[in-house]
Amino acid sequence: MRFKRSSTLVVLLEHDQFVFHNFLIQSTFAANAAALDIVRRLYAWTDVDQLHKSLSGYSLSSVERGLNQLVELGAVVAEGSPAAAQDAEFERSWLWGPFAGAFHFGARGGVFVSDQDSEMMLRELAKFTPSPALHQRNPDDRPKLTAPLKPSYDEPFRTMTRRRTNRIMLDEPVGFEALSDCFLFSMAITAMLDLEGIGELPLKMTPSGGARNPFEGYVCVRNVEGMTPGVYHYAAIDRSFSLVREGPPPPFPSMLGEQEWTANAAAVVFLVANFERSMWKYHDPMTYRVIAIEAGHIAQNMLLVATHHGLVGNPTGLINTTVTEAALGVSGATRAALYAVVIGVPAPFSGDLGAIAEAG
Ligand SMILES: Cc1cc2nc3c(=O)[nH]c(=O)nc-3n(C[C@H](O)[C@H](O)[C@H](O)COP(=O)(O)O)c2cc1C
């Protein structure tokens, strides 16, 4: 049996200690001198005898014990194991280096706080540390131009003024046409750009860095007219929805950070990044930012289309990636559900929705 250190292992310094962190599996533990000595040498597949010979002052059995412990903690992988396969997949596919990798895999989430607890914590925080200002005023002692407000606005501006997050949704169905419009105006391919020697680049109503279009759309349907409950993939090329999994999707709160308000939604759209599409062209980790920005472009169009149809689109970034990606059948180091739009029938909203549209 041969061993190799995990490619996603980083060594950090905390106080006076070295700390190992495998960012792919989120495993963190203190490392002693012997552990450092072992992983330092395991940059390529090595068997126990070779390793033992290269280390001085350790018995064979203590090297074996140390290795086993490091395998258990995820610092080292054993040849042929599922961990080694996962490690190899990362090495093969992740082109943005350890820092973007540590950020991406470290930000996959897992511990979710209830809305009530979060509000309570914020109130406590605000007592001692007031929030930074959430908008910046222009100084009064300098000339300024103030944009006028019209008495009313036409489309599309009217719809834009009416978009609002409304987490109170009625347990009622939404129509297929409204849902398919949400995808049509945000994700459908509307033209192809043929670049000689490079290939075809899809063009959509939302912009994409280098026209790499890293996002695929999935929708978990609970209550949509004309669609059996299930998980669907949307093909941007022919605007079709195809069942990935039939039957009621997992309860929405279990996919969305235990947010109970999502339970009544008719459908939840997941935007799944396919990083390899962008990595193929861009090896700079700054592309990670570009991809997050693109999710915003897509989602904003979806929210506006939902609003136009009298529905609500509630955005959420609080995704239980493990539950969600299993339900969608999405796997691999370069695939990730990054953003969700919760679609439903809104309860009448009592806030100042449309205040700008009605202004004057
Ligand atoms: C990227 C992003 C992530 C969000 N994530 C959540 C979330 O996890 N849960 C939630 O209840 N709202 C979430 N929201 C909604 C915001 O709370 C909401 O947009 C904000 O309160 C402003 O309200 P408005 O959308 O009506 O303008 C998110 C919004 C954005 C843009």
Coordinates of C-alpha atoms and ligand atoms in Angstrom, one line a residue:
M1 CA 0.0 0.0 0.0
R2 CA 1.4 3.4 -0.9
F3 CA 0.5 6.8 0.5
K4 CA 0.7 10.4 -0.5
R5 CA -0.2 13.7 1.3
S6 CA -3.5 15.2 0.3
S7 CA -3.2 17.9 -2.4
T8 CA -5.6 20.0 -0.5
L9 CA -3.5 20.1 2.7
V10 CA -2.3 23.4 4.0
V11 CA -0.2 24.1 7.1
L12 CA -1.2 27.1 9.2
L13 CA 0.4 28.7 12.2
E14 CA -1.7 29.2 15.3
H15 CA 0.0 30.5 18.4
D16 CA 3.1 28.3 18.8
Q17 CA 1.6 25.4 16.8
F18 CA 1.5 24.1 13.3
V19 CA -2.0 23.3 12.3
F20 CA -3.0 21.0 9.4
H21 CA -6.1 21.9 7.4
N22 CA -7.4 19.9 4.5
F23 CA -9.8 22.4 2.9
L24 CA -11.5 19.9 0.6
I25 CA -12.9 17.9 3.5
Q26 CA -12.8 20.6 6.1
S27 CA -10.5 18.7 8.5
T28 CA -8.3 20.7 11.0
F29 CA -5.9 19.4 13.6
A30 CA -2.7 20.3 15.3
A31 CA 0.5 18.8 13.8
N32 CA 3.5 17.7 15.8
A33 CA 7.1 17.5 14.5
A34 CA 6.7 13.9 13.5
A35 CA 3.6 14.6 11.5
L36 CA 5.3 17.4 9.7
D37 CA 8.3 15.2 9.0
I38 CA 6.0 12.5 7.5
V39 CA 3.8 14.7 5.3
R40 CA 6.9 16.7 4.1
R41 CA 8.2 13.5 2.5
L42 CA 4.9 12.2 1.1
Y43 CA 4.8 14.5 -2.0
A44 CA 4.7 11.4 -4.2
W45 CA 3.3 7.9 -3.7
T46 CA 5.5 6.2 -1.1
D47 CA 5.2 2.9 0.7
V48 CA 5.8 2.4 4.4
D49 CA 9.2 0.9 4.1
Q50 CA 10.5 3.7 1.9
L51 CA 9.0 6.2 4.3
H52 CA 10.6 4.5 7.3
K53 CA 14.0 4.4 5.6
S54 CA 13.9 8.1 4.8
L55 CA 13.1 9.0 8.4
S56 CA 15.6 8.5 11.1
G57 CA 14.9 7.9 14.8
Y58 CA 11.4 6.3 14.3
S59 CA 10.5 2.6 14.6
L60 CA 8.6 1.0 11.7
S61 CA 5.6 0.4 13.9
S62 CA 5.5 4.1 15.1
V63 CA 5.7 5.2 11.4
E64 CA 2.8 2.9 10.6
R65 CA 0.8 4.3 13.5
G66 CA 1.5 7.8 12.6
L67 CA 0.6 7.2 8.9
N68 CA -2.7 5.6 9.9
Q69 CA -3.6 8.5 12.1
L70 CA -2.7 11.0 9.3
V71 CA -4.9 9.0 6.9
E72 CA -7.8 9.1 9.4
L73 CA -7.5 12.8 9.8
G74 CA -7.3 13.4 6.1
A75 CA -3.7 14.7 5.8
V76 CA -2.6 11.7 3.8
V77 CA -4.5 9.5 1.3
A78 CA -4.0 5.8 0.8
E79 CA -3.7 4.6 -2.8
G80 CA -6.9 3.2 -4.2
S81 CA -9.1 4.7 -1.5
P82 CA -12.2 6.9 -2.2
A83 CA -10.3 9.7 -0.5
A84 CA -7.4 9.3 -3.1
A85 CA -9.9 9.3 -5.9
Q86 CA -11.5 12.6 -4.6
D87 CA -8.0 14.0 -4.2
A88 CA -7.0 13.1 -7.7
E89 CA -10.2 14.6 -9.1
F90 CA -9.3 17.9 -7.3
E91 CA -5.8 17.8 -8.6
R92 CA -6.9 17.2 -12.2
S93 CA -9.7 19.7 -12.3
W94 CA -9.1 22.6 -9.9
L95 CA -6.9 25.2 -11.7
W96 CA -7.3 28.2 -9.3
G97 CA -4.7 27.2 -6.7
P98 CA -5.0 26.6 -2.9
F99 CA -6.2 30.0 -1.8
A100 CA -9.3 30.1 -4.0
G101 CA -9.7 26.4 -3.2
A102 CA -9.6 27.0 0.5
F103 CA -12.1 29.9 0.1
H104 CA -14.5 27.9 -2.1
F105 CA -14.5 24.7 -0.1
G106 CA -14.4 26.5 3.2
A107 CA -17.4 28.6 2.2
R108 CA -19.6 25.6 1.5
G109 CA -21.4 26.1 4.8
G110 CA -22.9 23.6 7.2
V111 CA -23.8 25.4 10.4
F112 CA -27.1 27.3 10.1
V113 CA -28.7 29.6 12.6
S114 CA -32.5 30.0 12.9
D115 CA -34.0 33.4 11.8
Q116 CA -35.0 34.1 15.4
D117 CA -31.6 33.3 16.8
S118 CA -29.9 35.4 14.1
E119 CA -32.1 38.3 14.9
M120 CA -31.5 38.0 18.6
M121 CA -27.7 37.9 18.0
L122 CA -27.9 41.0 15.8
R123 CA -29.8 42.9 18.5
E124 CA -27.1 42.0 21.0
L125 CA -24.4 43.0 18.6
A126 CA -26.0 46.3 17.8
K127 CA -26.0 47.2 21.5
F128 CA -22.2 47.2 21.7
T129 CA -21.1 47.5 18.1
P130 CA -23.4 49.6 15.9
S131 CA -23.6 48.6 12.3
P132 CA -21.5 50.6 9.8
A133 CA -23.5 53.1 7.7
L134 CA -25.4 51.2 4.9
H135 CA -25.4 54.1 2.5
Q136 CA -23.1 57.1 1.8
R137 CA -24.4 60.6 1.6
N138 CA -23.0 63.3 -0.7
P139 CA -21.8 66.3 1.3
D140 CA -24.2 69.3 1.4
D141 CA -21.5 71.8 1.0
R142 CA -20.6 70.7 -2.5
P143 CA -22.7 71.1 -5.7
K144 CA -24.9 68.1 -6.4
L145 CA -27.3 67.0 -9.1
T146 CA -30.4 65.3 -7.8
A147 CA -32.1 62.8 -10.2
P148 CA -35.8 63.6 -10.5
L149 CA -38.6 61.1 -9.8
K150 CA -41.4 60.9 -12.4
P151 CA -45.0 60.6 -11.2
S152 CA -45.2 57.1 -12.7
Y153 CA -43.1 54.7 -14.8
D154 CA -43.7 52.4 -17.7
E155 CA -42.3 48.9 -18.1
P156 CA -39.8 47.6 -17.5
F157 CA -39.1 50.1 -14.8
R158 CA -42.4 49.5 -13.1
T159 CA -41.6 45.9 -12.6
M160 CA -38.2 46.8 -11.3
T161 CA -39.7 49.1 -8.7
R162 CA -42.1 46.4 -7.6
R163 CA -39.5 43.6 -7.0
R164 CA -39.4 42.8 -3.3
T165 CA -38.3 39.9 -1.1
N166 CA -41.5 38.6 0.5
R167 CA -40.9 35.5 2.6
I168 CA -44.6 34.9 3.3
M169 CA -45.8 32.7 0.5
L170 CA -49.2 31.1 0.1
D171 CA -49.3 27.3 -0.4
E172 CA -50.6 27.7 -4.0
P173 CA -49.4 26.6 -7.3
V174 CA -47.5 28.7 -9.9
G175 CA -48.1 28.3 -13.6
F176 CA -45.7 26.5 -15.9
E177 CA -45.5 29.4 -18.2
A178 CA -44.5 31.8 -15.5
L179 CA -41.8 29.4 -14.3
S180 CA -40.5 28.7 -17.8
D181 CA -40.4 32.5 -18.4
C182 CA -38.2 32.9 -15.3
F183 CA -35.7 30.6 -17.1
L184 CA -36.3 32.0 -20.6
F185 CA -35.3 35.5 -19.7
S186 CA -32.3 34.6 -17.5
M187 CA -30.8 31.4 -18.9
A188 CA -32.0 30.5 -22.4
I189 CA -29.5 30.7 -25.2
T190 CA -30.6 33.3 -27.7
A191 CA -27.7 33.2 -30.2
M192 CA -24.4 31.4 -30.8
L193 CA -21.1 33.1 -31.5
D194 CA -18.9 30.9 -33.7
L195 CA -15.2 31.7 -33.1
E196 CA -13.1 29.9 -35.6
G197 CA -10.7 27.5 -34.1
I198 CA -12.2 28.0 -30.6
G199 CA -15.8 26.8 -30.9
E200 CA -19.3 28.1 -30.3
L201 CA -20.0 30.5 -27.5
P202 CA -23.6 30.7 -26.2
L203 CA -25.1 34.2 -25.9
K204 CA -28.0 34.9 -23.4
M205 CA -30.0 37.8 -22.1
T206 CA -27.6 37.9 -19.1
P207 CA -23.9 38.6 -19.6
S208 CA -21.2 36.1 -18.9
G209 CA -17.4 36.6 -18.6
G210 CA -15.9 35.5 -21.9
A211 CA -19.3 34.0 -22.8
R212 CA -18.2 30.9 -20.9
N213 CA -21.7 30.6 -19.3
P214 CA -20.7 28.5 -16.3
F215 CA -24.2 28.2 -14.9
E216 CA -26.7 25.4 -15.3
G217 CA -30.2 25.8 -13.9
Y218 CA -32.1 23.2 -11.9
V219 CA -35.5 23.5 -10.4
C220 CA -37.0 21.6 -7.5
V221 CA -40.7 21.5 -8.2
R222 CA -43.2 21.2 -5.4
N223 CA -46.3 22.9 -6.7
V224 CA -46.2 23.9 -10.4
E225 CA -49.2 23.4 -12.7
G226 CA -48.3 20.9 -15.4
M227 CA -45.2 19.6 -13.8
T228 CA -45.0 16.5 -11.7
P229 CA -43.1 17.2 -8.4
G230 CA -39.4 16.4 -8.9
V231 CA -36.0 17.8 -9.6
Y232 CA -35.6 19.1 -13.2
H233 CA -32.6 20.3 -15.2
Y234 CA -33.2 23.1 -17.6
A235 CA -31.4 22.8 -21.0
A236 CA -30.6 26.4 -22.1
I237 CA -30.2 25.3 -25.7
D238 CA -33.8 24.1 -26.3
R239 CA -35.5 25.5 -23.2
S240 CA -36.6 22.1 -22.0
F241 CA -37.0 20.8 -18.5
S242 CA -36.0 17.2 -18.0
L243 CA -36.6 15.2 -14.9
V244 CA -33.4 14.4 -13.0
R245 CA -35.4 12.8 -10.1
E246 CA -39.1 12.1 -9.9
G247 CA -41.1 12.6 -6.7
P248 CA -41.3 15.3 -4.1
P249 CA -37.9 17.1 -3.7
P250 CA -36.4 17.2 -0.2
P251 CA -38.2 19.7 2.1
F252 CA -37.0 23.1 1.0
P253 CA -35.7 24.2 4.5
S254 CA -33.4 21.1 4.5
M255 CA -31.8 22.4 1.3
L256 CA -31.8 26.1 2.3
G257 CA -30.1 26.4 5.7
E258 CA -33.2 25.4 7.7
Q259 CA -35.0 28.6 6.7
E260 CA -38.6 27.6 7.5
W261 CA -40.1 30.3 5.4
T262 CA -39.1 28.4 2.3
A263 CA -41.3 25.4 3.1
N264 CA -44.4 26.8 1.3
A265 CA -42.6 27.7 -1.9
A266 CA -43.9 26.3 -5.2
A267 CA -40.4 25.8 -6.6
V268 CA -36.8 26.5 -5.9
V269 CA -34.3 27.3 -8.6
F270 CA -30.7 26.4 -8.1
L271 CA -27.9 28.0 -10.1
V272 CA -25.1 25.5 -10.3
A273 CA -21.7 26.8 -11.3
N274 CA -19.6 24.6 -13.6
F275 CA -16.2 26.1 -12.9
E276 CA -14.4 24.1 -15.5
R277 CA -16.1 26.0 -18.3
S278 CA -14.5 29.3 -17.1
M279 CA -11.2 27.6 -15.9
W280 CA -10.6 26.3 -19.4
K281 CA -10.1 29.9 -20.5
Y282 CA -9.2 31.7 -17.3
H283 CA -6.5 30.3 -15.0
D284 CA -6.7 33.4 -12.7
P285 CA -8.6 32.8 -9.5
M286 CA -10.2 36.2 -9.9
T287 CA -12.6 34.4 -12.2
Y288 CA -14.2 33.1 -9.0
R289 CA -15.5 36.6 -8.5
V290 CA -16.7 36.9 -12.0
I291 CA -18.8 33.7 -11.6
A292 CA -20.4 35.0 -8.4
I293 CA -21.3 38.2 -10.2
E294 CA -22.8 36.2 -13.0
A295 CA -25.1 34.4 -10.6
G296 CA -26.4 37.8 -9.6
H297 CA -27.1 38.8 -13.2
I298 CA -29.1 35.6 -13.8
A299 CA -31.0 35.8 -10.6
Q300 CA -32.0 39.4 -11.0
N301 CA -33.7 38.7 -14.3
M302 CA -35.5 35.7 -12.7
L303 CA -36.7 37.9 -9.8
L304 CA -38.0 40.5 -12.2
V305 CA -39.8 37.9 -14.4
A306 CA -41.4 36.4 -11.2
T307 CA -42.5 39.9 -10.2
H308 CA -43.9 40.5 -13.6
H309 CA -46.0 37.4 -13.3
G310 CA -47.4 38.4 -9.9
L311 CA -45.2 35.8 -8.2
V312 CA -42.3 36.4 -5.7
G313 CA -38.7 35.4 -6.2
N314 CA -36.8 35.3 -3.0
P315 CA -33.0 35.0 -3.3
T316 CA -31.0 33.0 -0.9
G317 CA -27.3 32.1 -0.7
L318 CA -27.9 30.0 2.4
I319 CA -27.6 26.6 0.8
N320 CA -26.9 23.2 2.4
T321 CA -24.7 22.2 -0.4
T322 CA -24.5 18.5 0.7
V323 CA -28.3 18.0 0.7
T324 CA -28.8 20.1 -2.4
E325 CA -26.1 18.7 -4.6
A326 CA -27.1 15.2 -3.7
A327 CA -30.7 16.0 -4.7
L328 CA -29.7 17.6 -8.0
G329 CA -27.2 14.8 -8.8
V330 CA -24.4 17.4 -8.9
S331 CA -20.8 16.3 -7.9
G332 CA -17.2 17.0 -8.5
A333 CA -14.7 19.6 -7.3
T334 CA -15.7 22.1 -10.1
R335 CA -19.5 21.9 -9.6
A336 CA -21.3 23.8 -7.0
A337 CA -24.8 25.1 -6.2
L338 CA -24.0 28.8 -5.5
Y339 CA -27.3 30.6 -5.4
A340 CA -31.0 29.8 -5.1
V341 CA -34.2 31.6 -6.1
V342 CA -37.3 30.6 -4.1
I343 CA -40.4 31.1 -6.2
G344 CA -43.9 31.2 -4.8
V345 CA -47.2 33.0 -4.6
P346 CA -46.7 36.0 -2.3
A347 CA -49.0 36.9 0.5
P348 CA -50.3 40.5 0.1
F349 CA -47.4 42.7 1.0
S350 CA -48.1 45.6 3.4
G351 CA -44.8 47.5 2.9
D352 CA -44.1 50.4 0.5
L353 CA -43.8 48.2 -2.5
G354 CA -43.7 50.3 -5.6
A355 CA -43.1 53.5 -3.6
I356 CA -40.9 54.9 -6.4
A357 CA -43.3 53.9 -9.2
E358 CA -46.1 55.8 -7.4
A359 CA -43.9 58.7 -6.3
G360 CA -44.8 62.2 -7.1
Ligands
LIG1 C1 -26.8 37.3 -2.6 C2 -28.0 37.3 -1.7 C3 -28.2 36.4 -0.8 C4 -29.4 36.4 0.0 N1 -29.5 35.4 1.0 C5 -30.6 35.4 1.7 C6 -30.9 34.3 2.6 O1 -30.1 33.4 2.7 N2 -32.0 34.3 3.3 C7 -32.9 35.3 3.2 O2 -34.0 35.3 3.9 N3 -32.7 36.4 2.4 C8 -31.6 36.4 1.6 N4 -31.4 37.4 0.7 C9 -32.5 38.5 0.6 C10 -32.1 39.8 1.3 O3 -32.3 39.6 2.7 C11 -33.1 40.8 0.8 O4 -32.8 41.0 -0.6 C12 -32.9 42.1 1.6 O5 -33.5 42.0 2.8 C13 -33.5 43.3 0.8 O6 -34.9 43.2 0.6 P1 -35.4 43.3 -0.9 O7 -34.9 42.1 -1.7 O8 -36.9 43.3 -0.7 O9 -34.9 44.5 -1.5 C14 -30.3 37.4 -0.1 C15 -30.1 38.4 -1.0 C16 -29.0 38.4 -1.8 C17 -28.8 39.5 -2.9

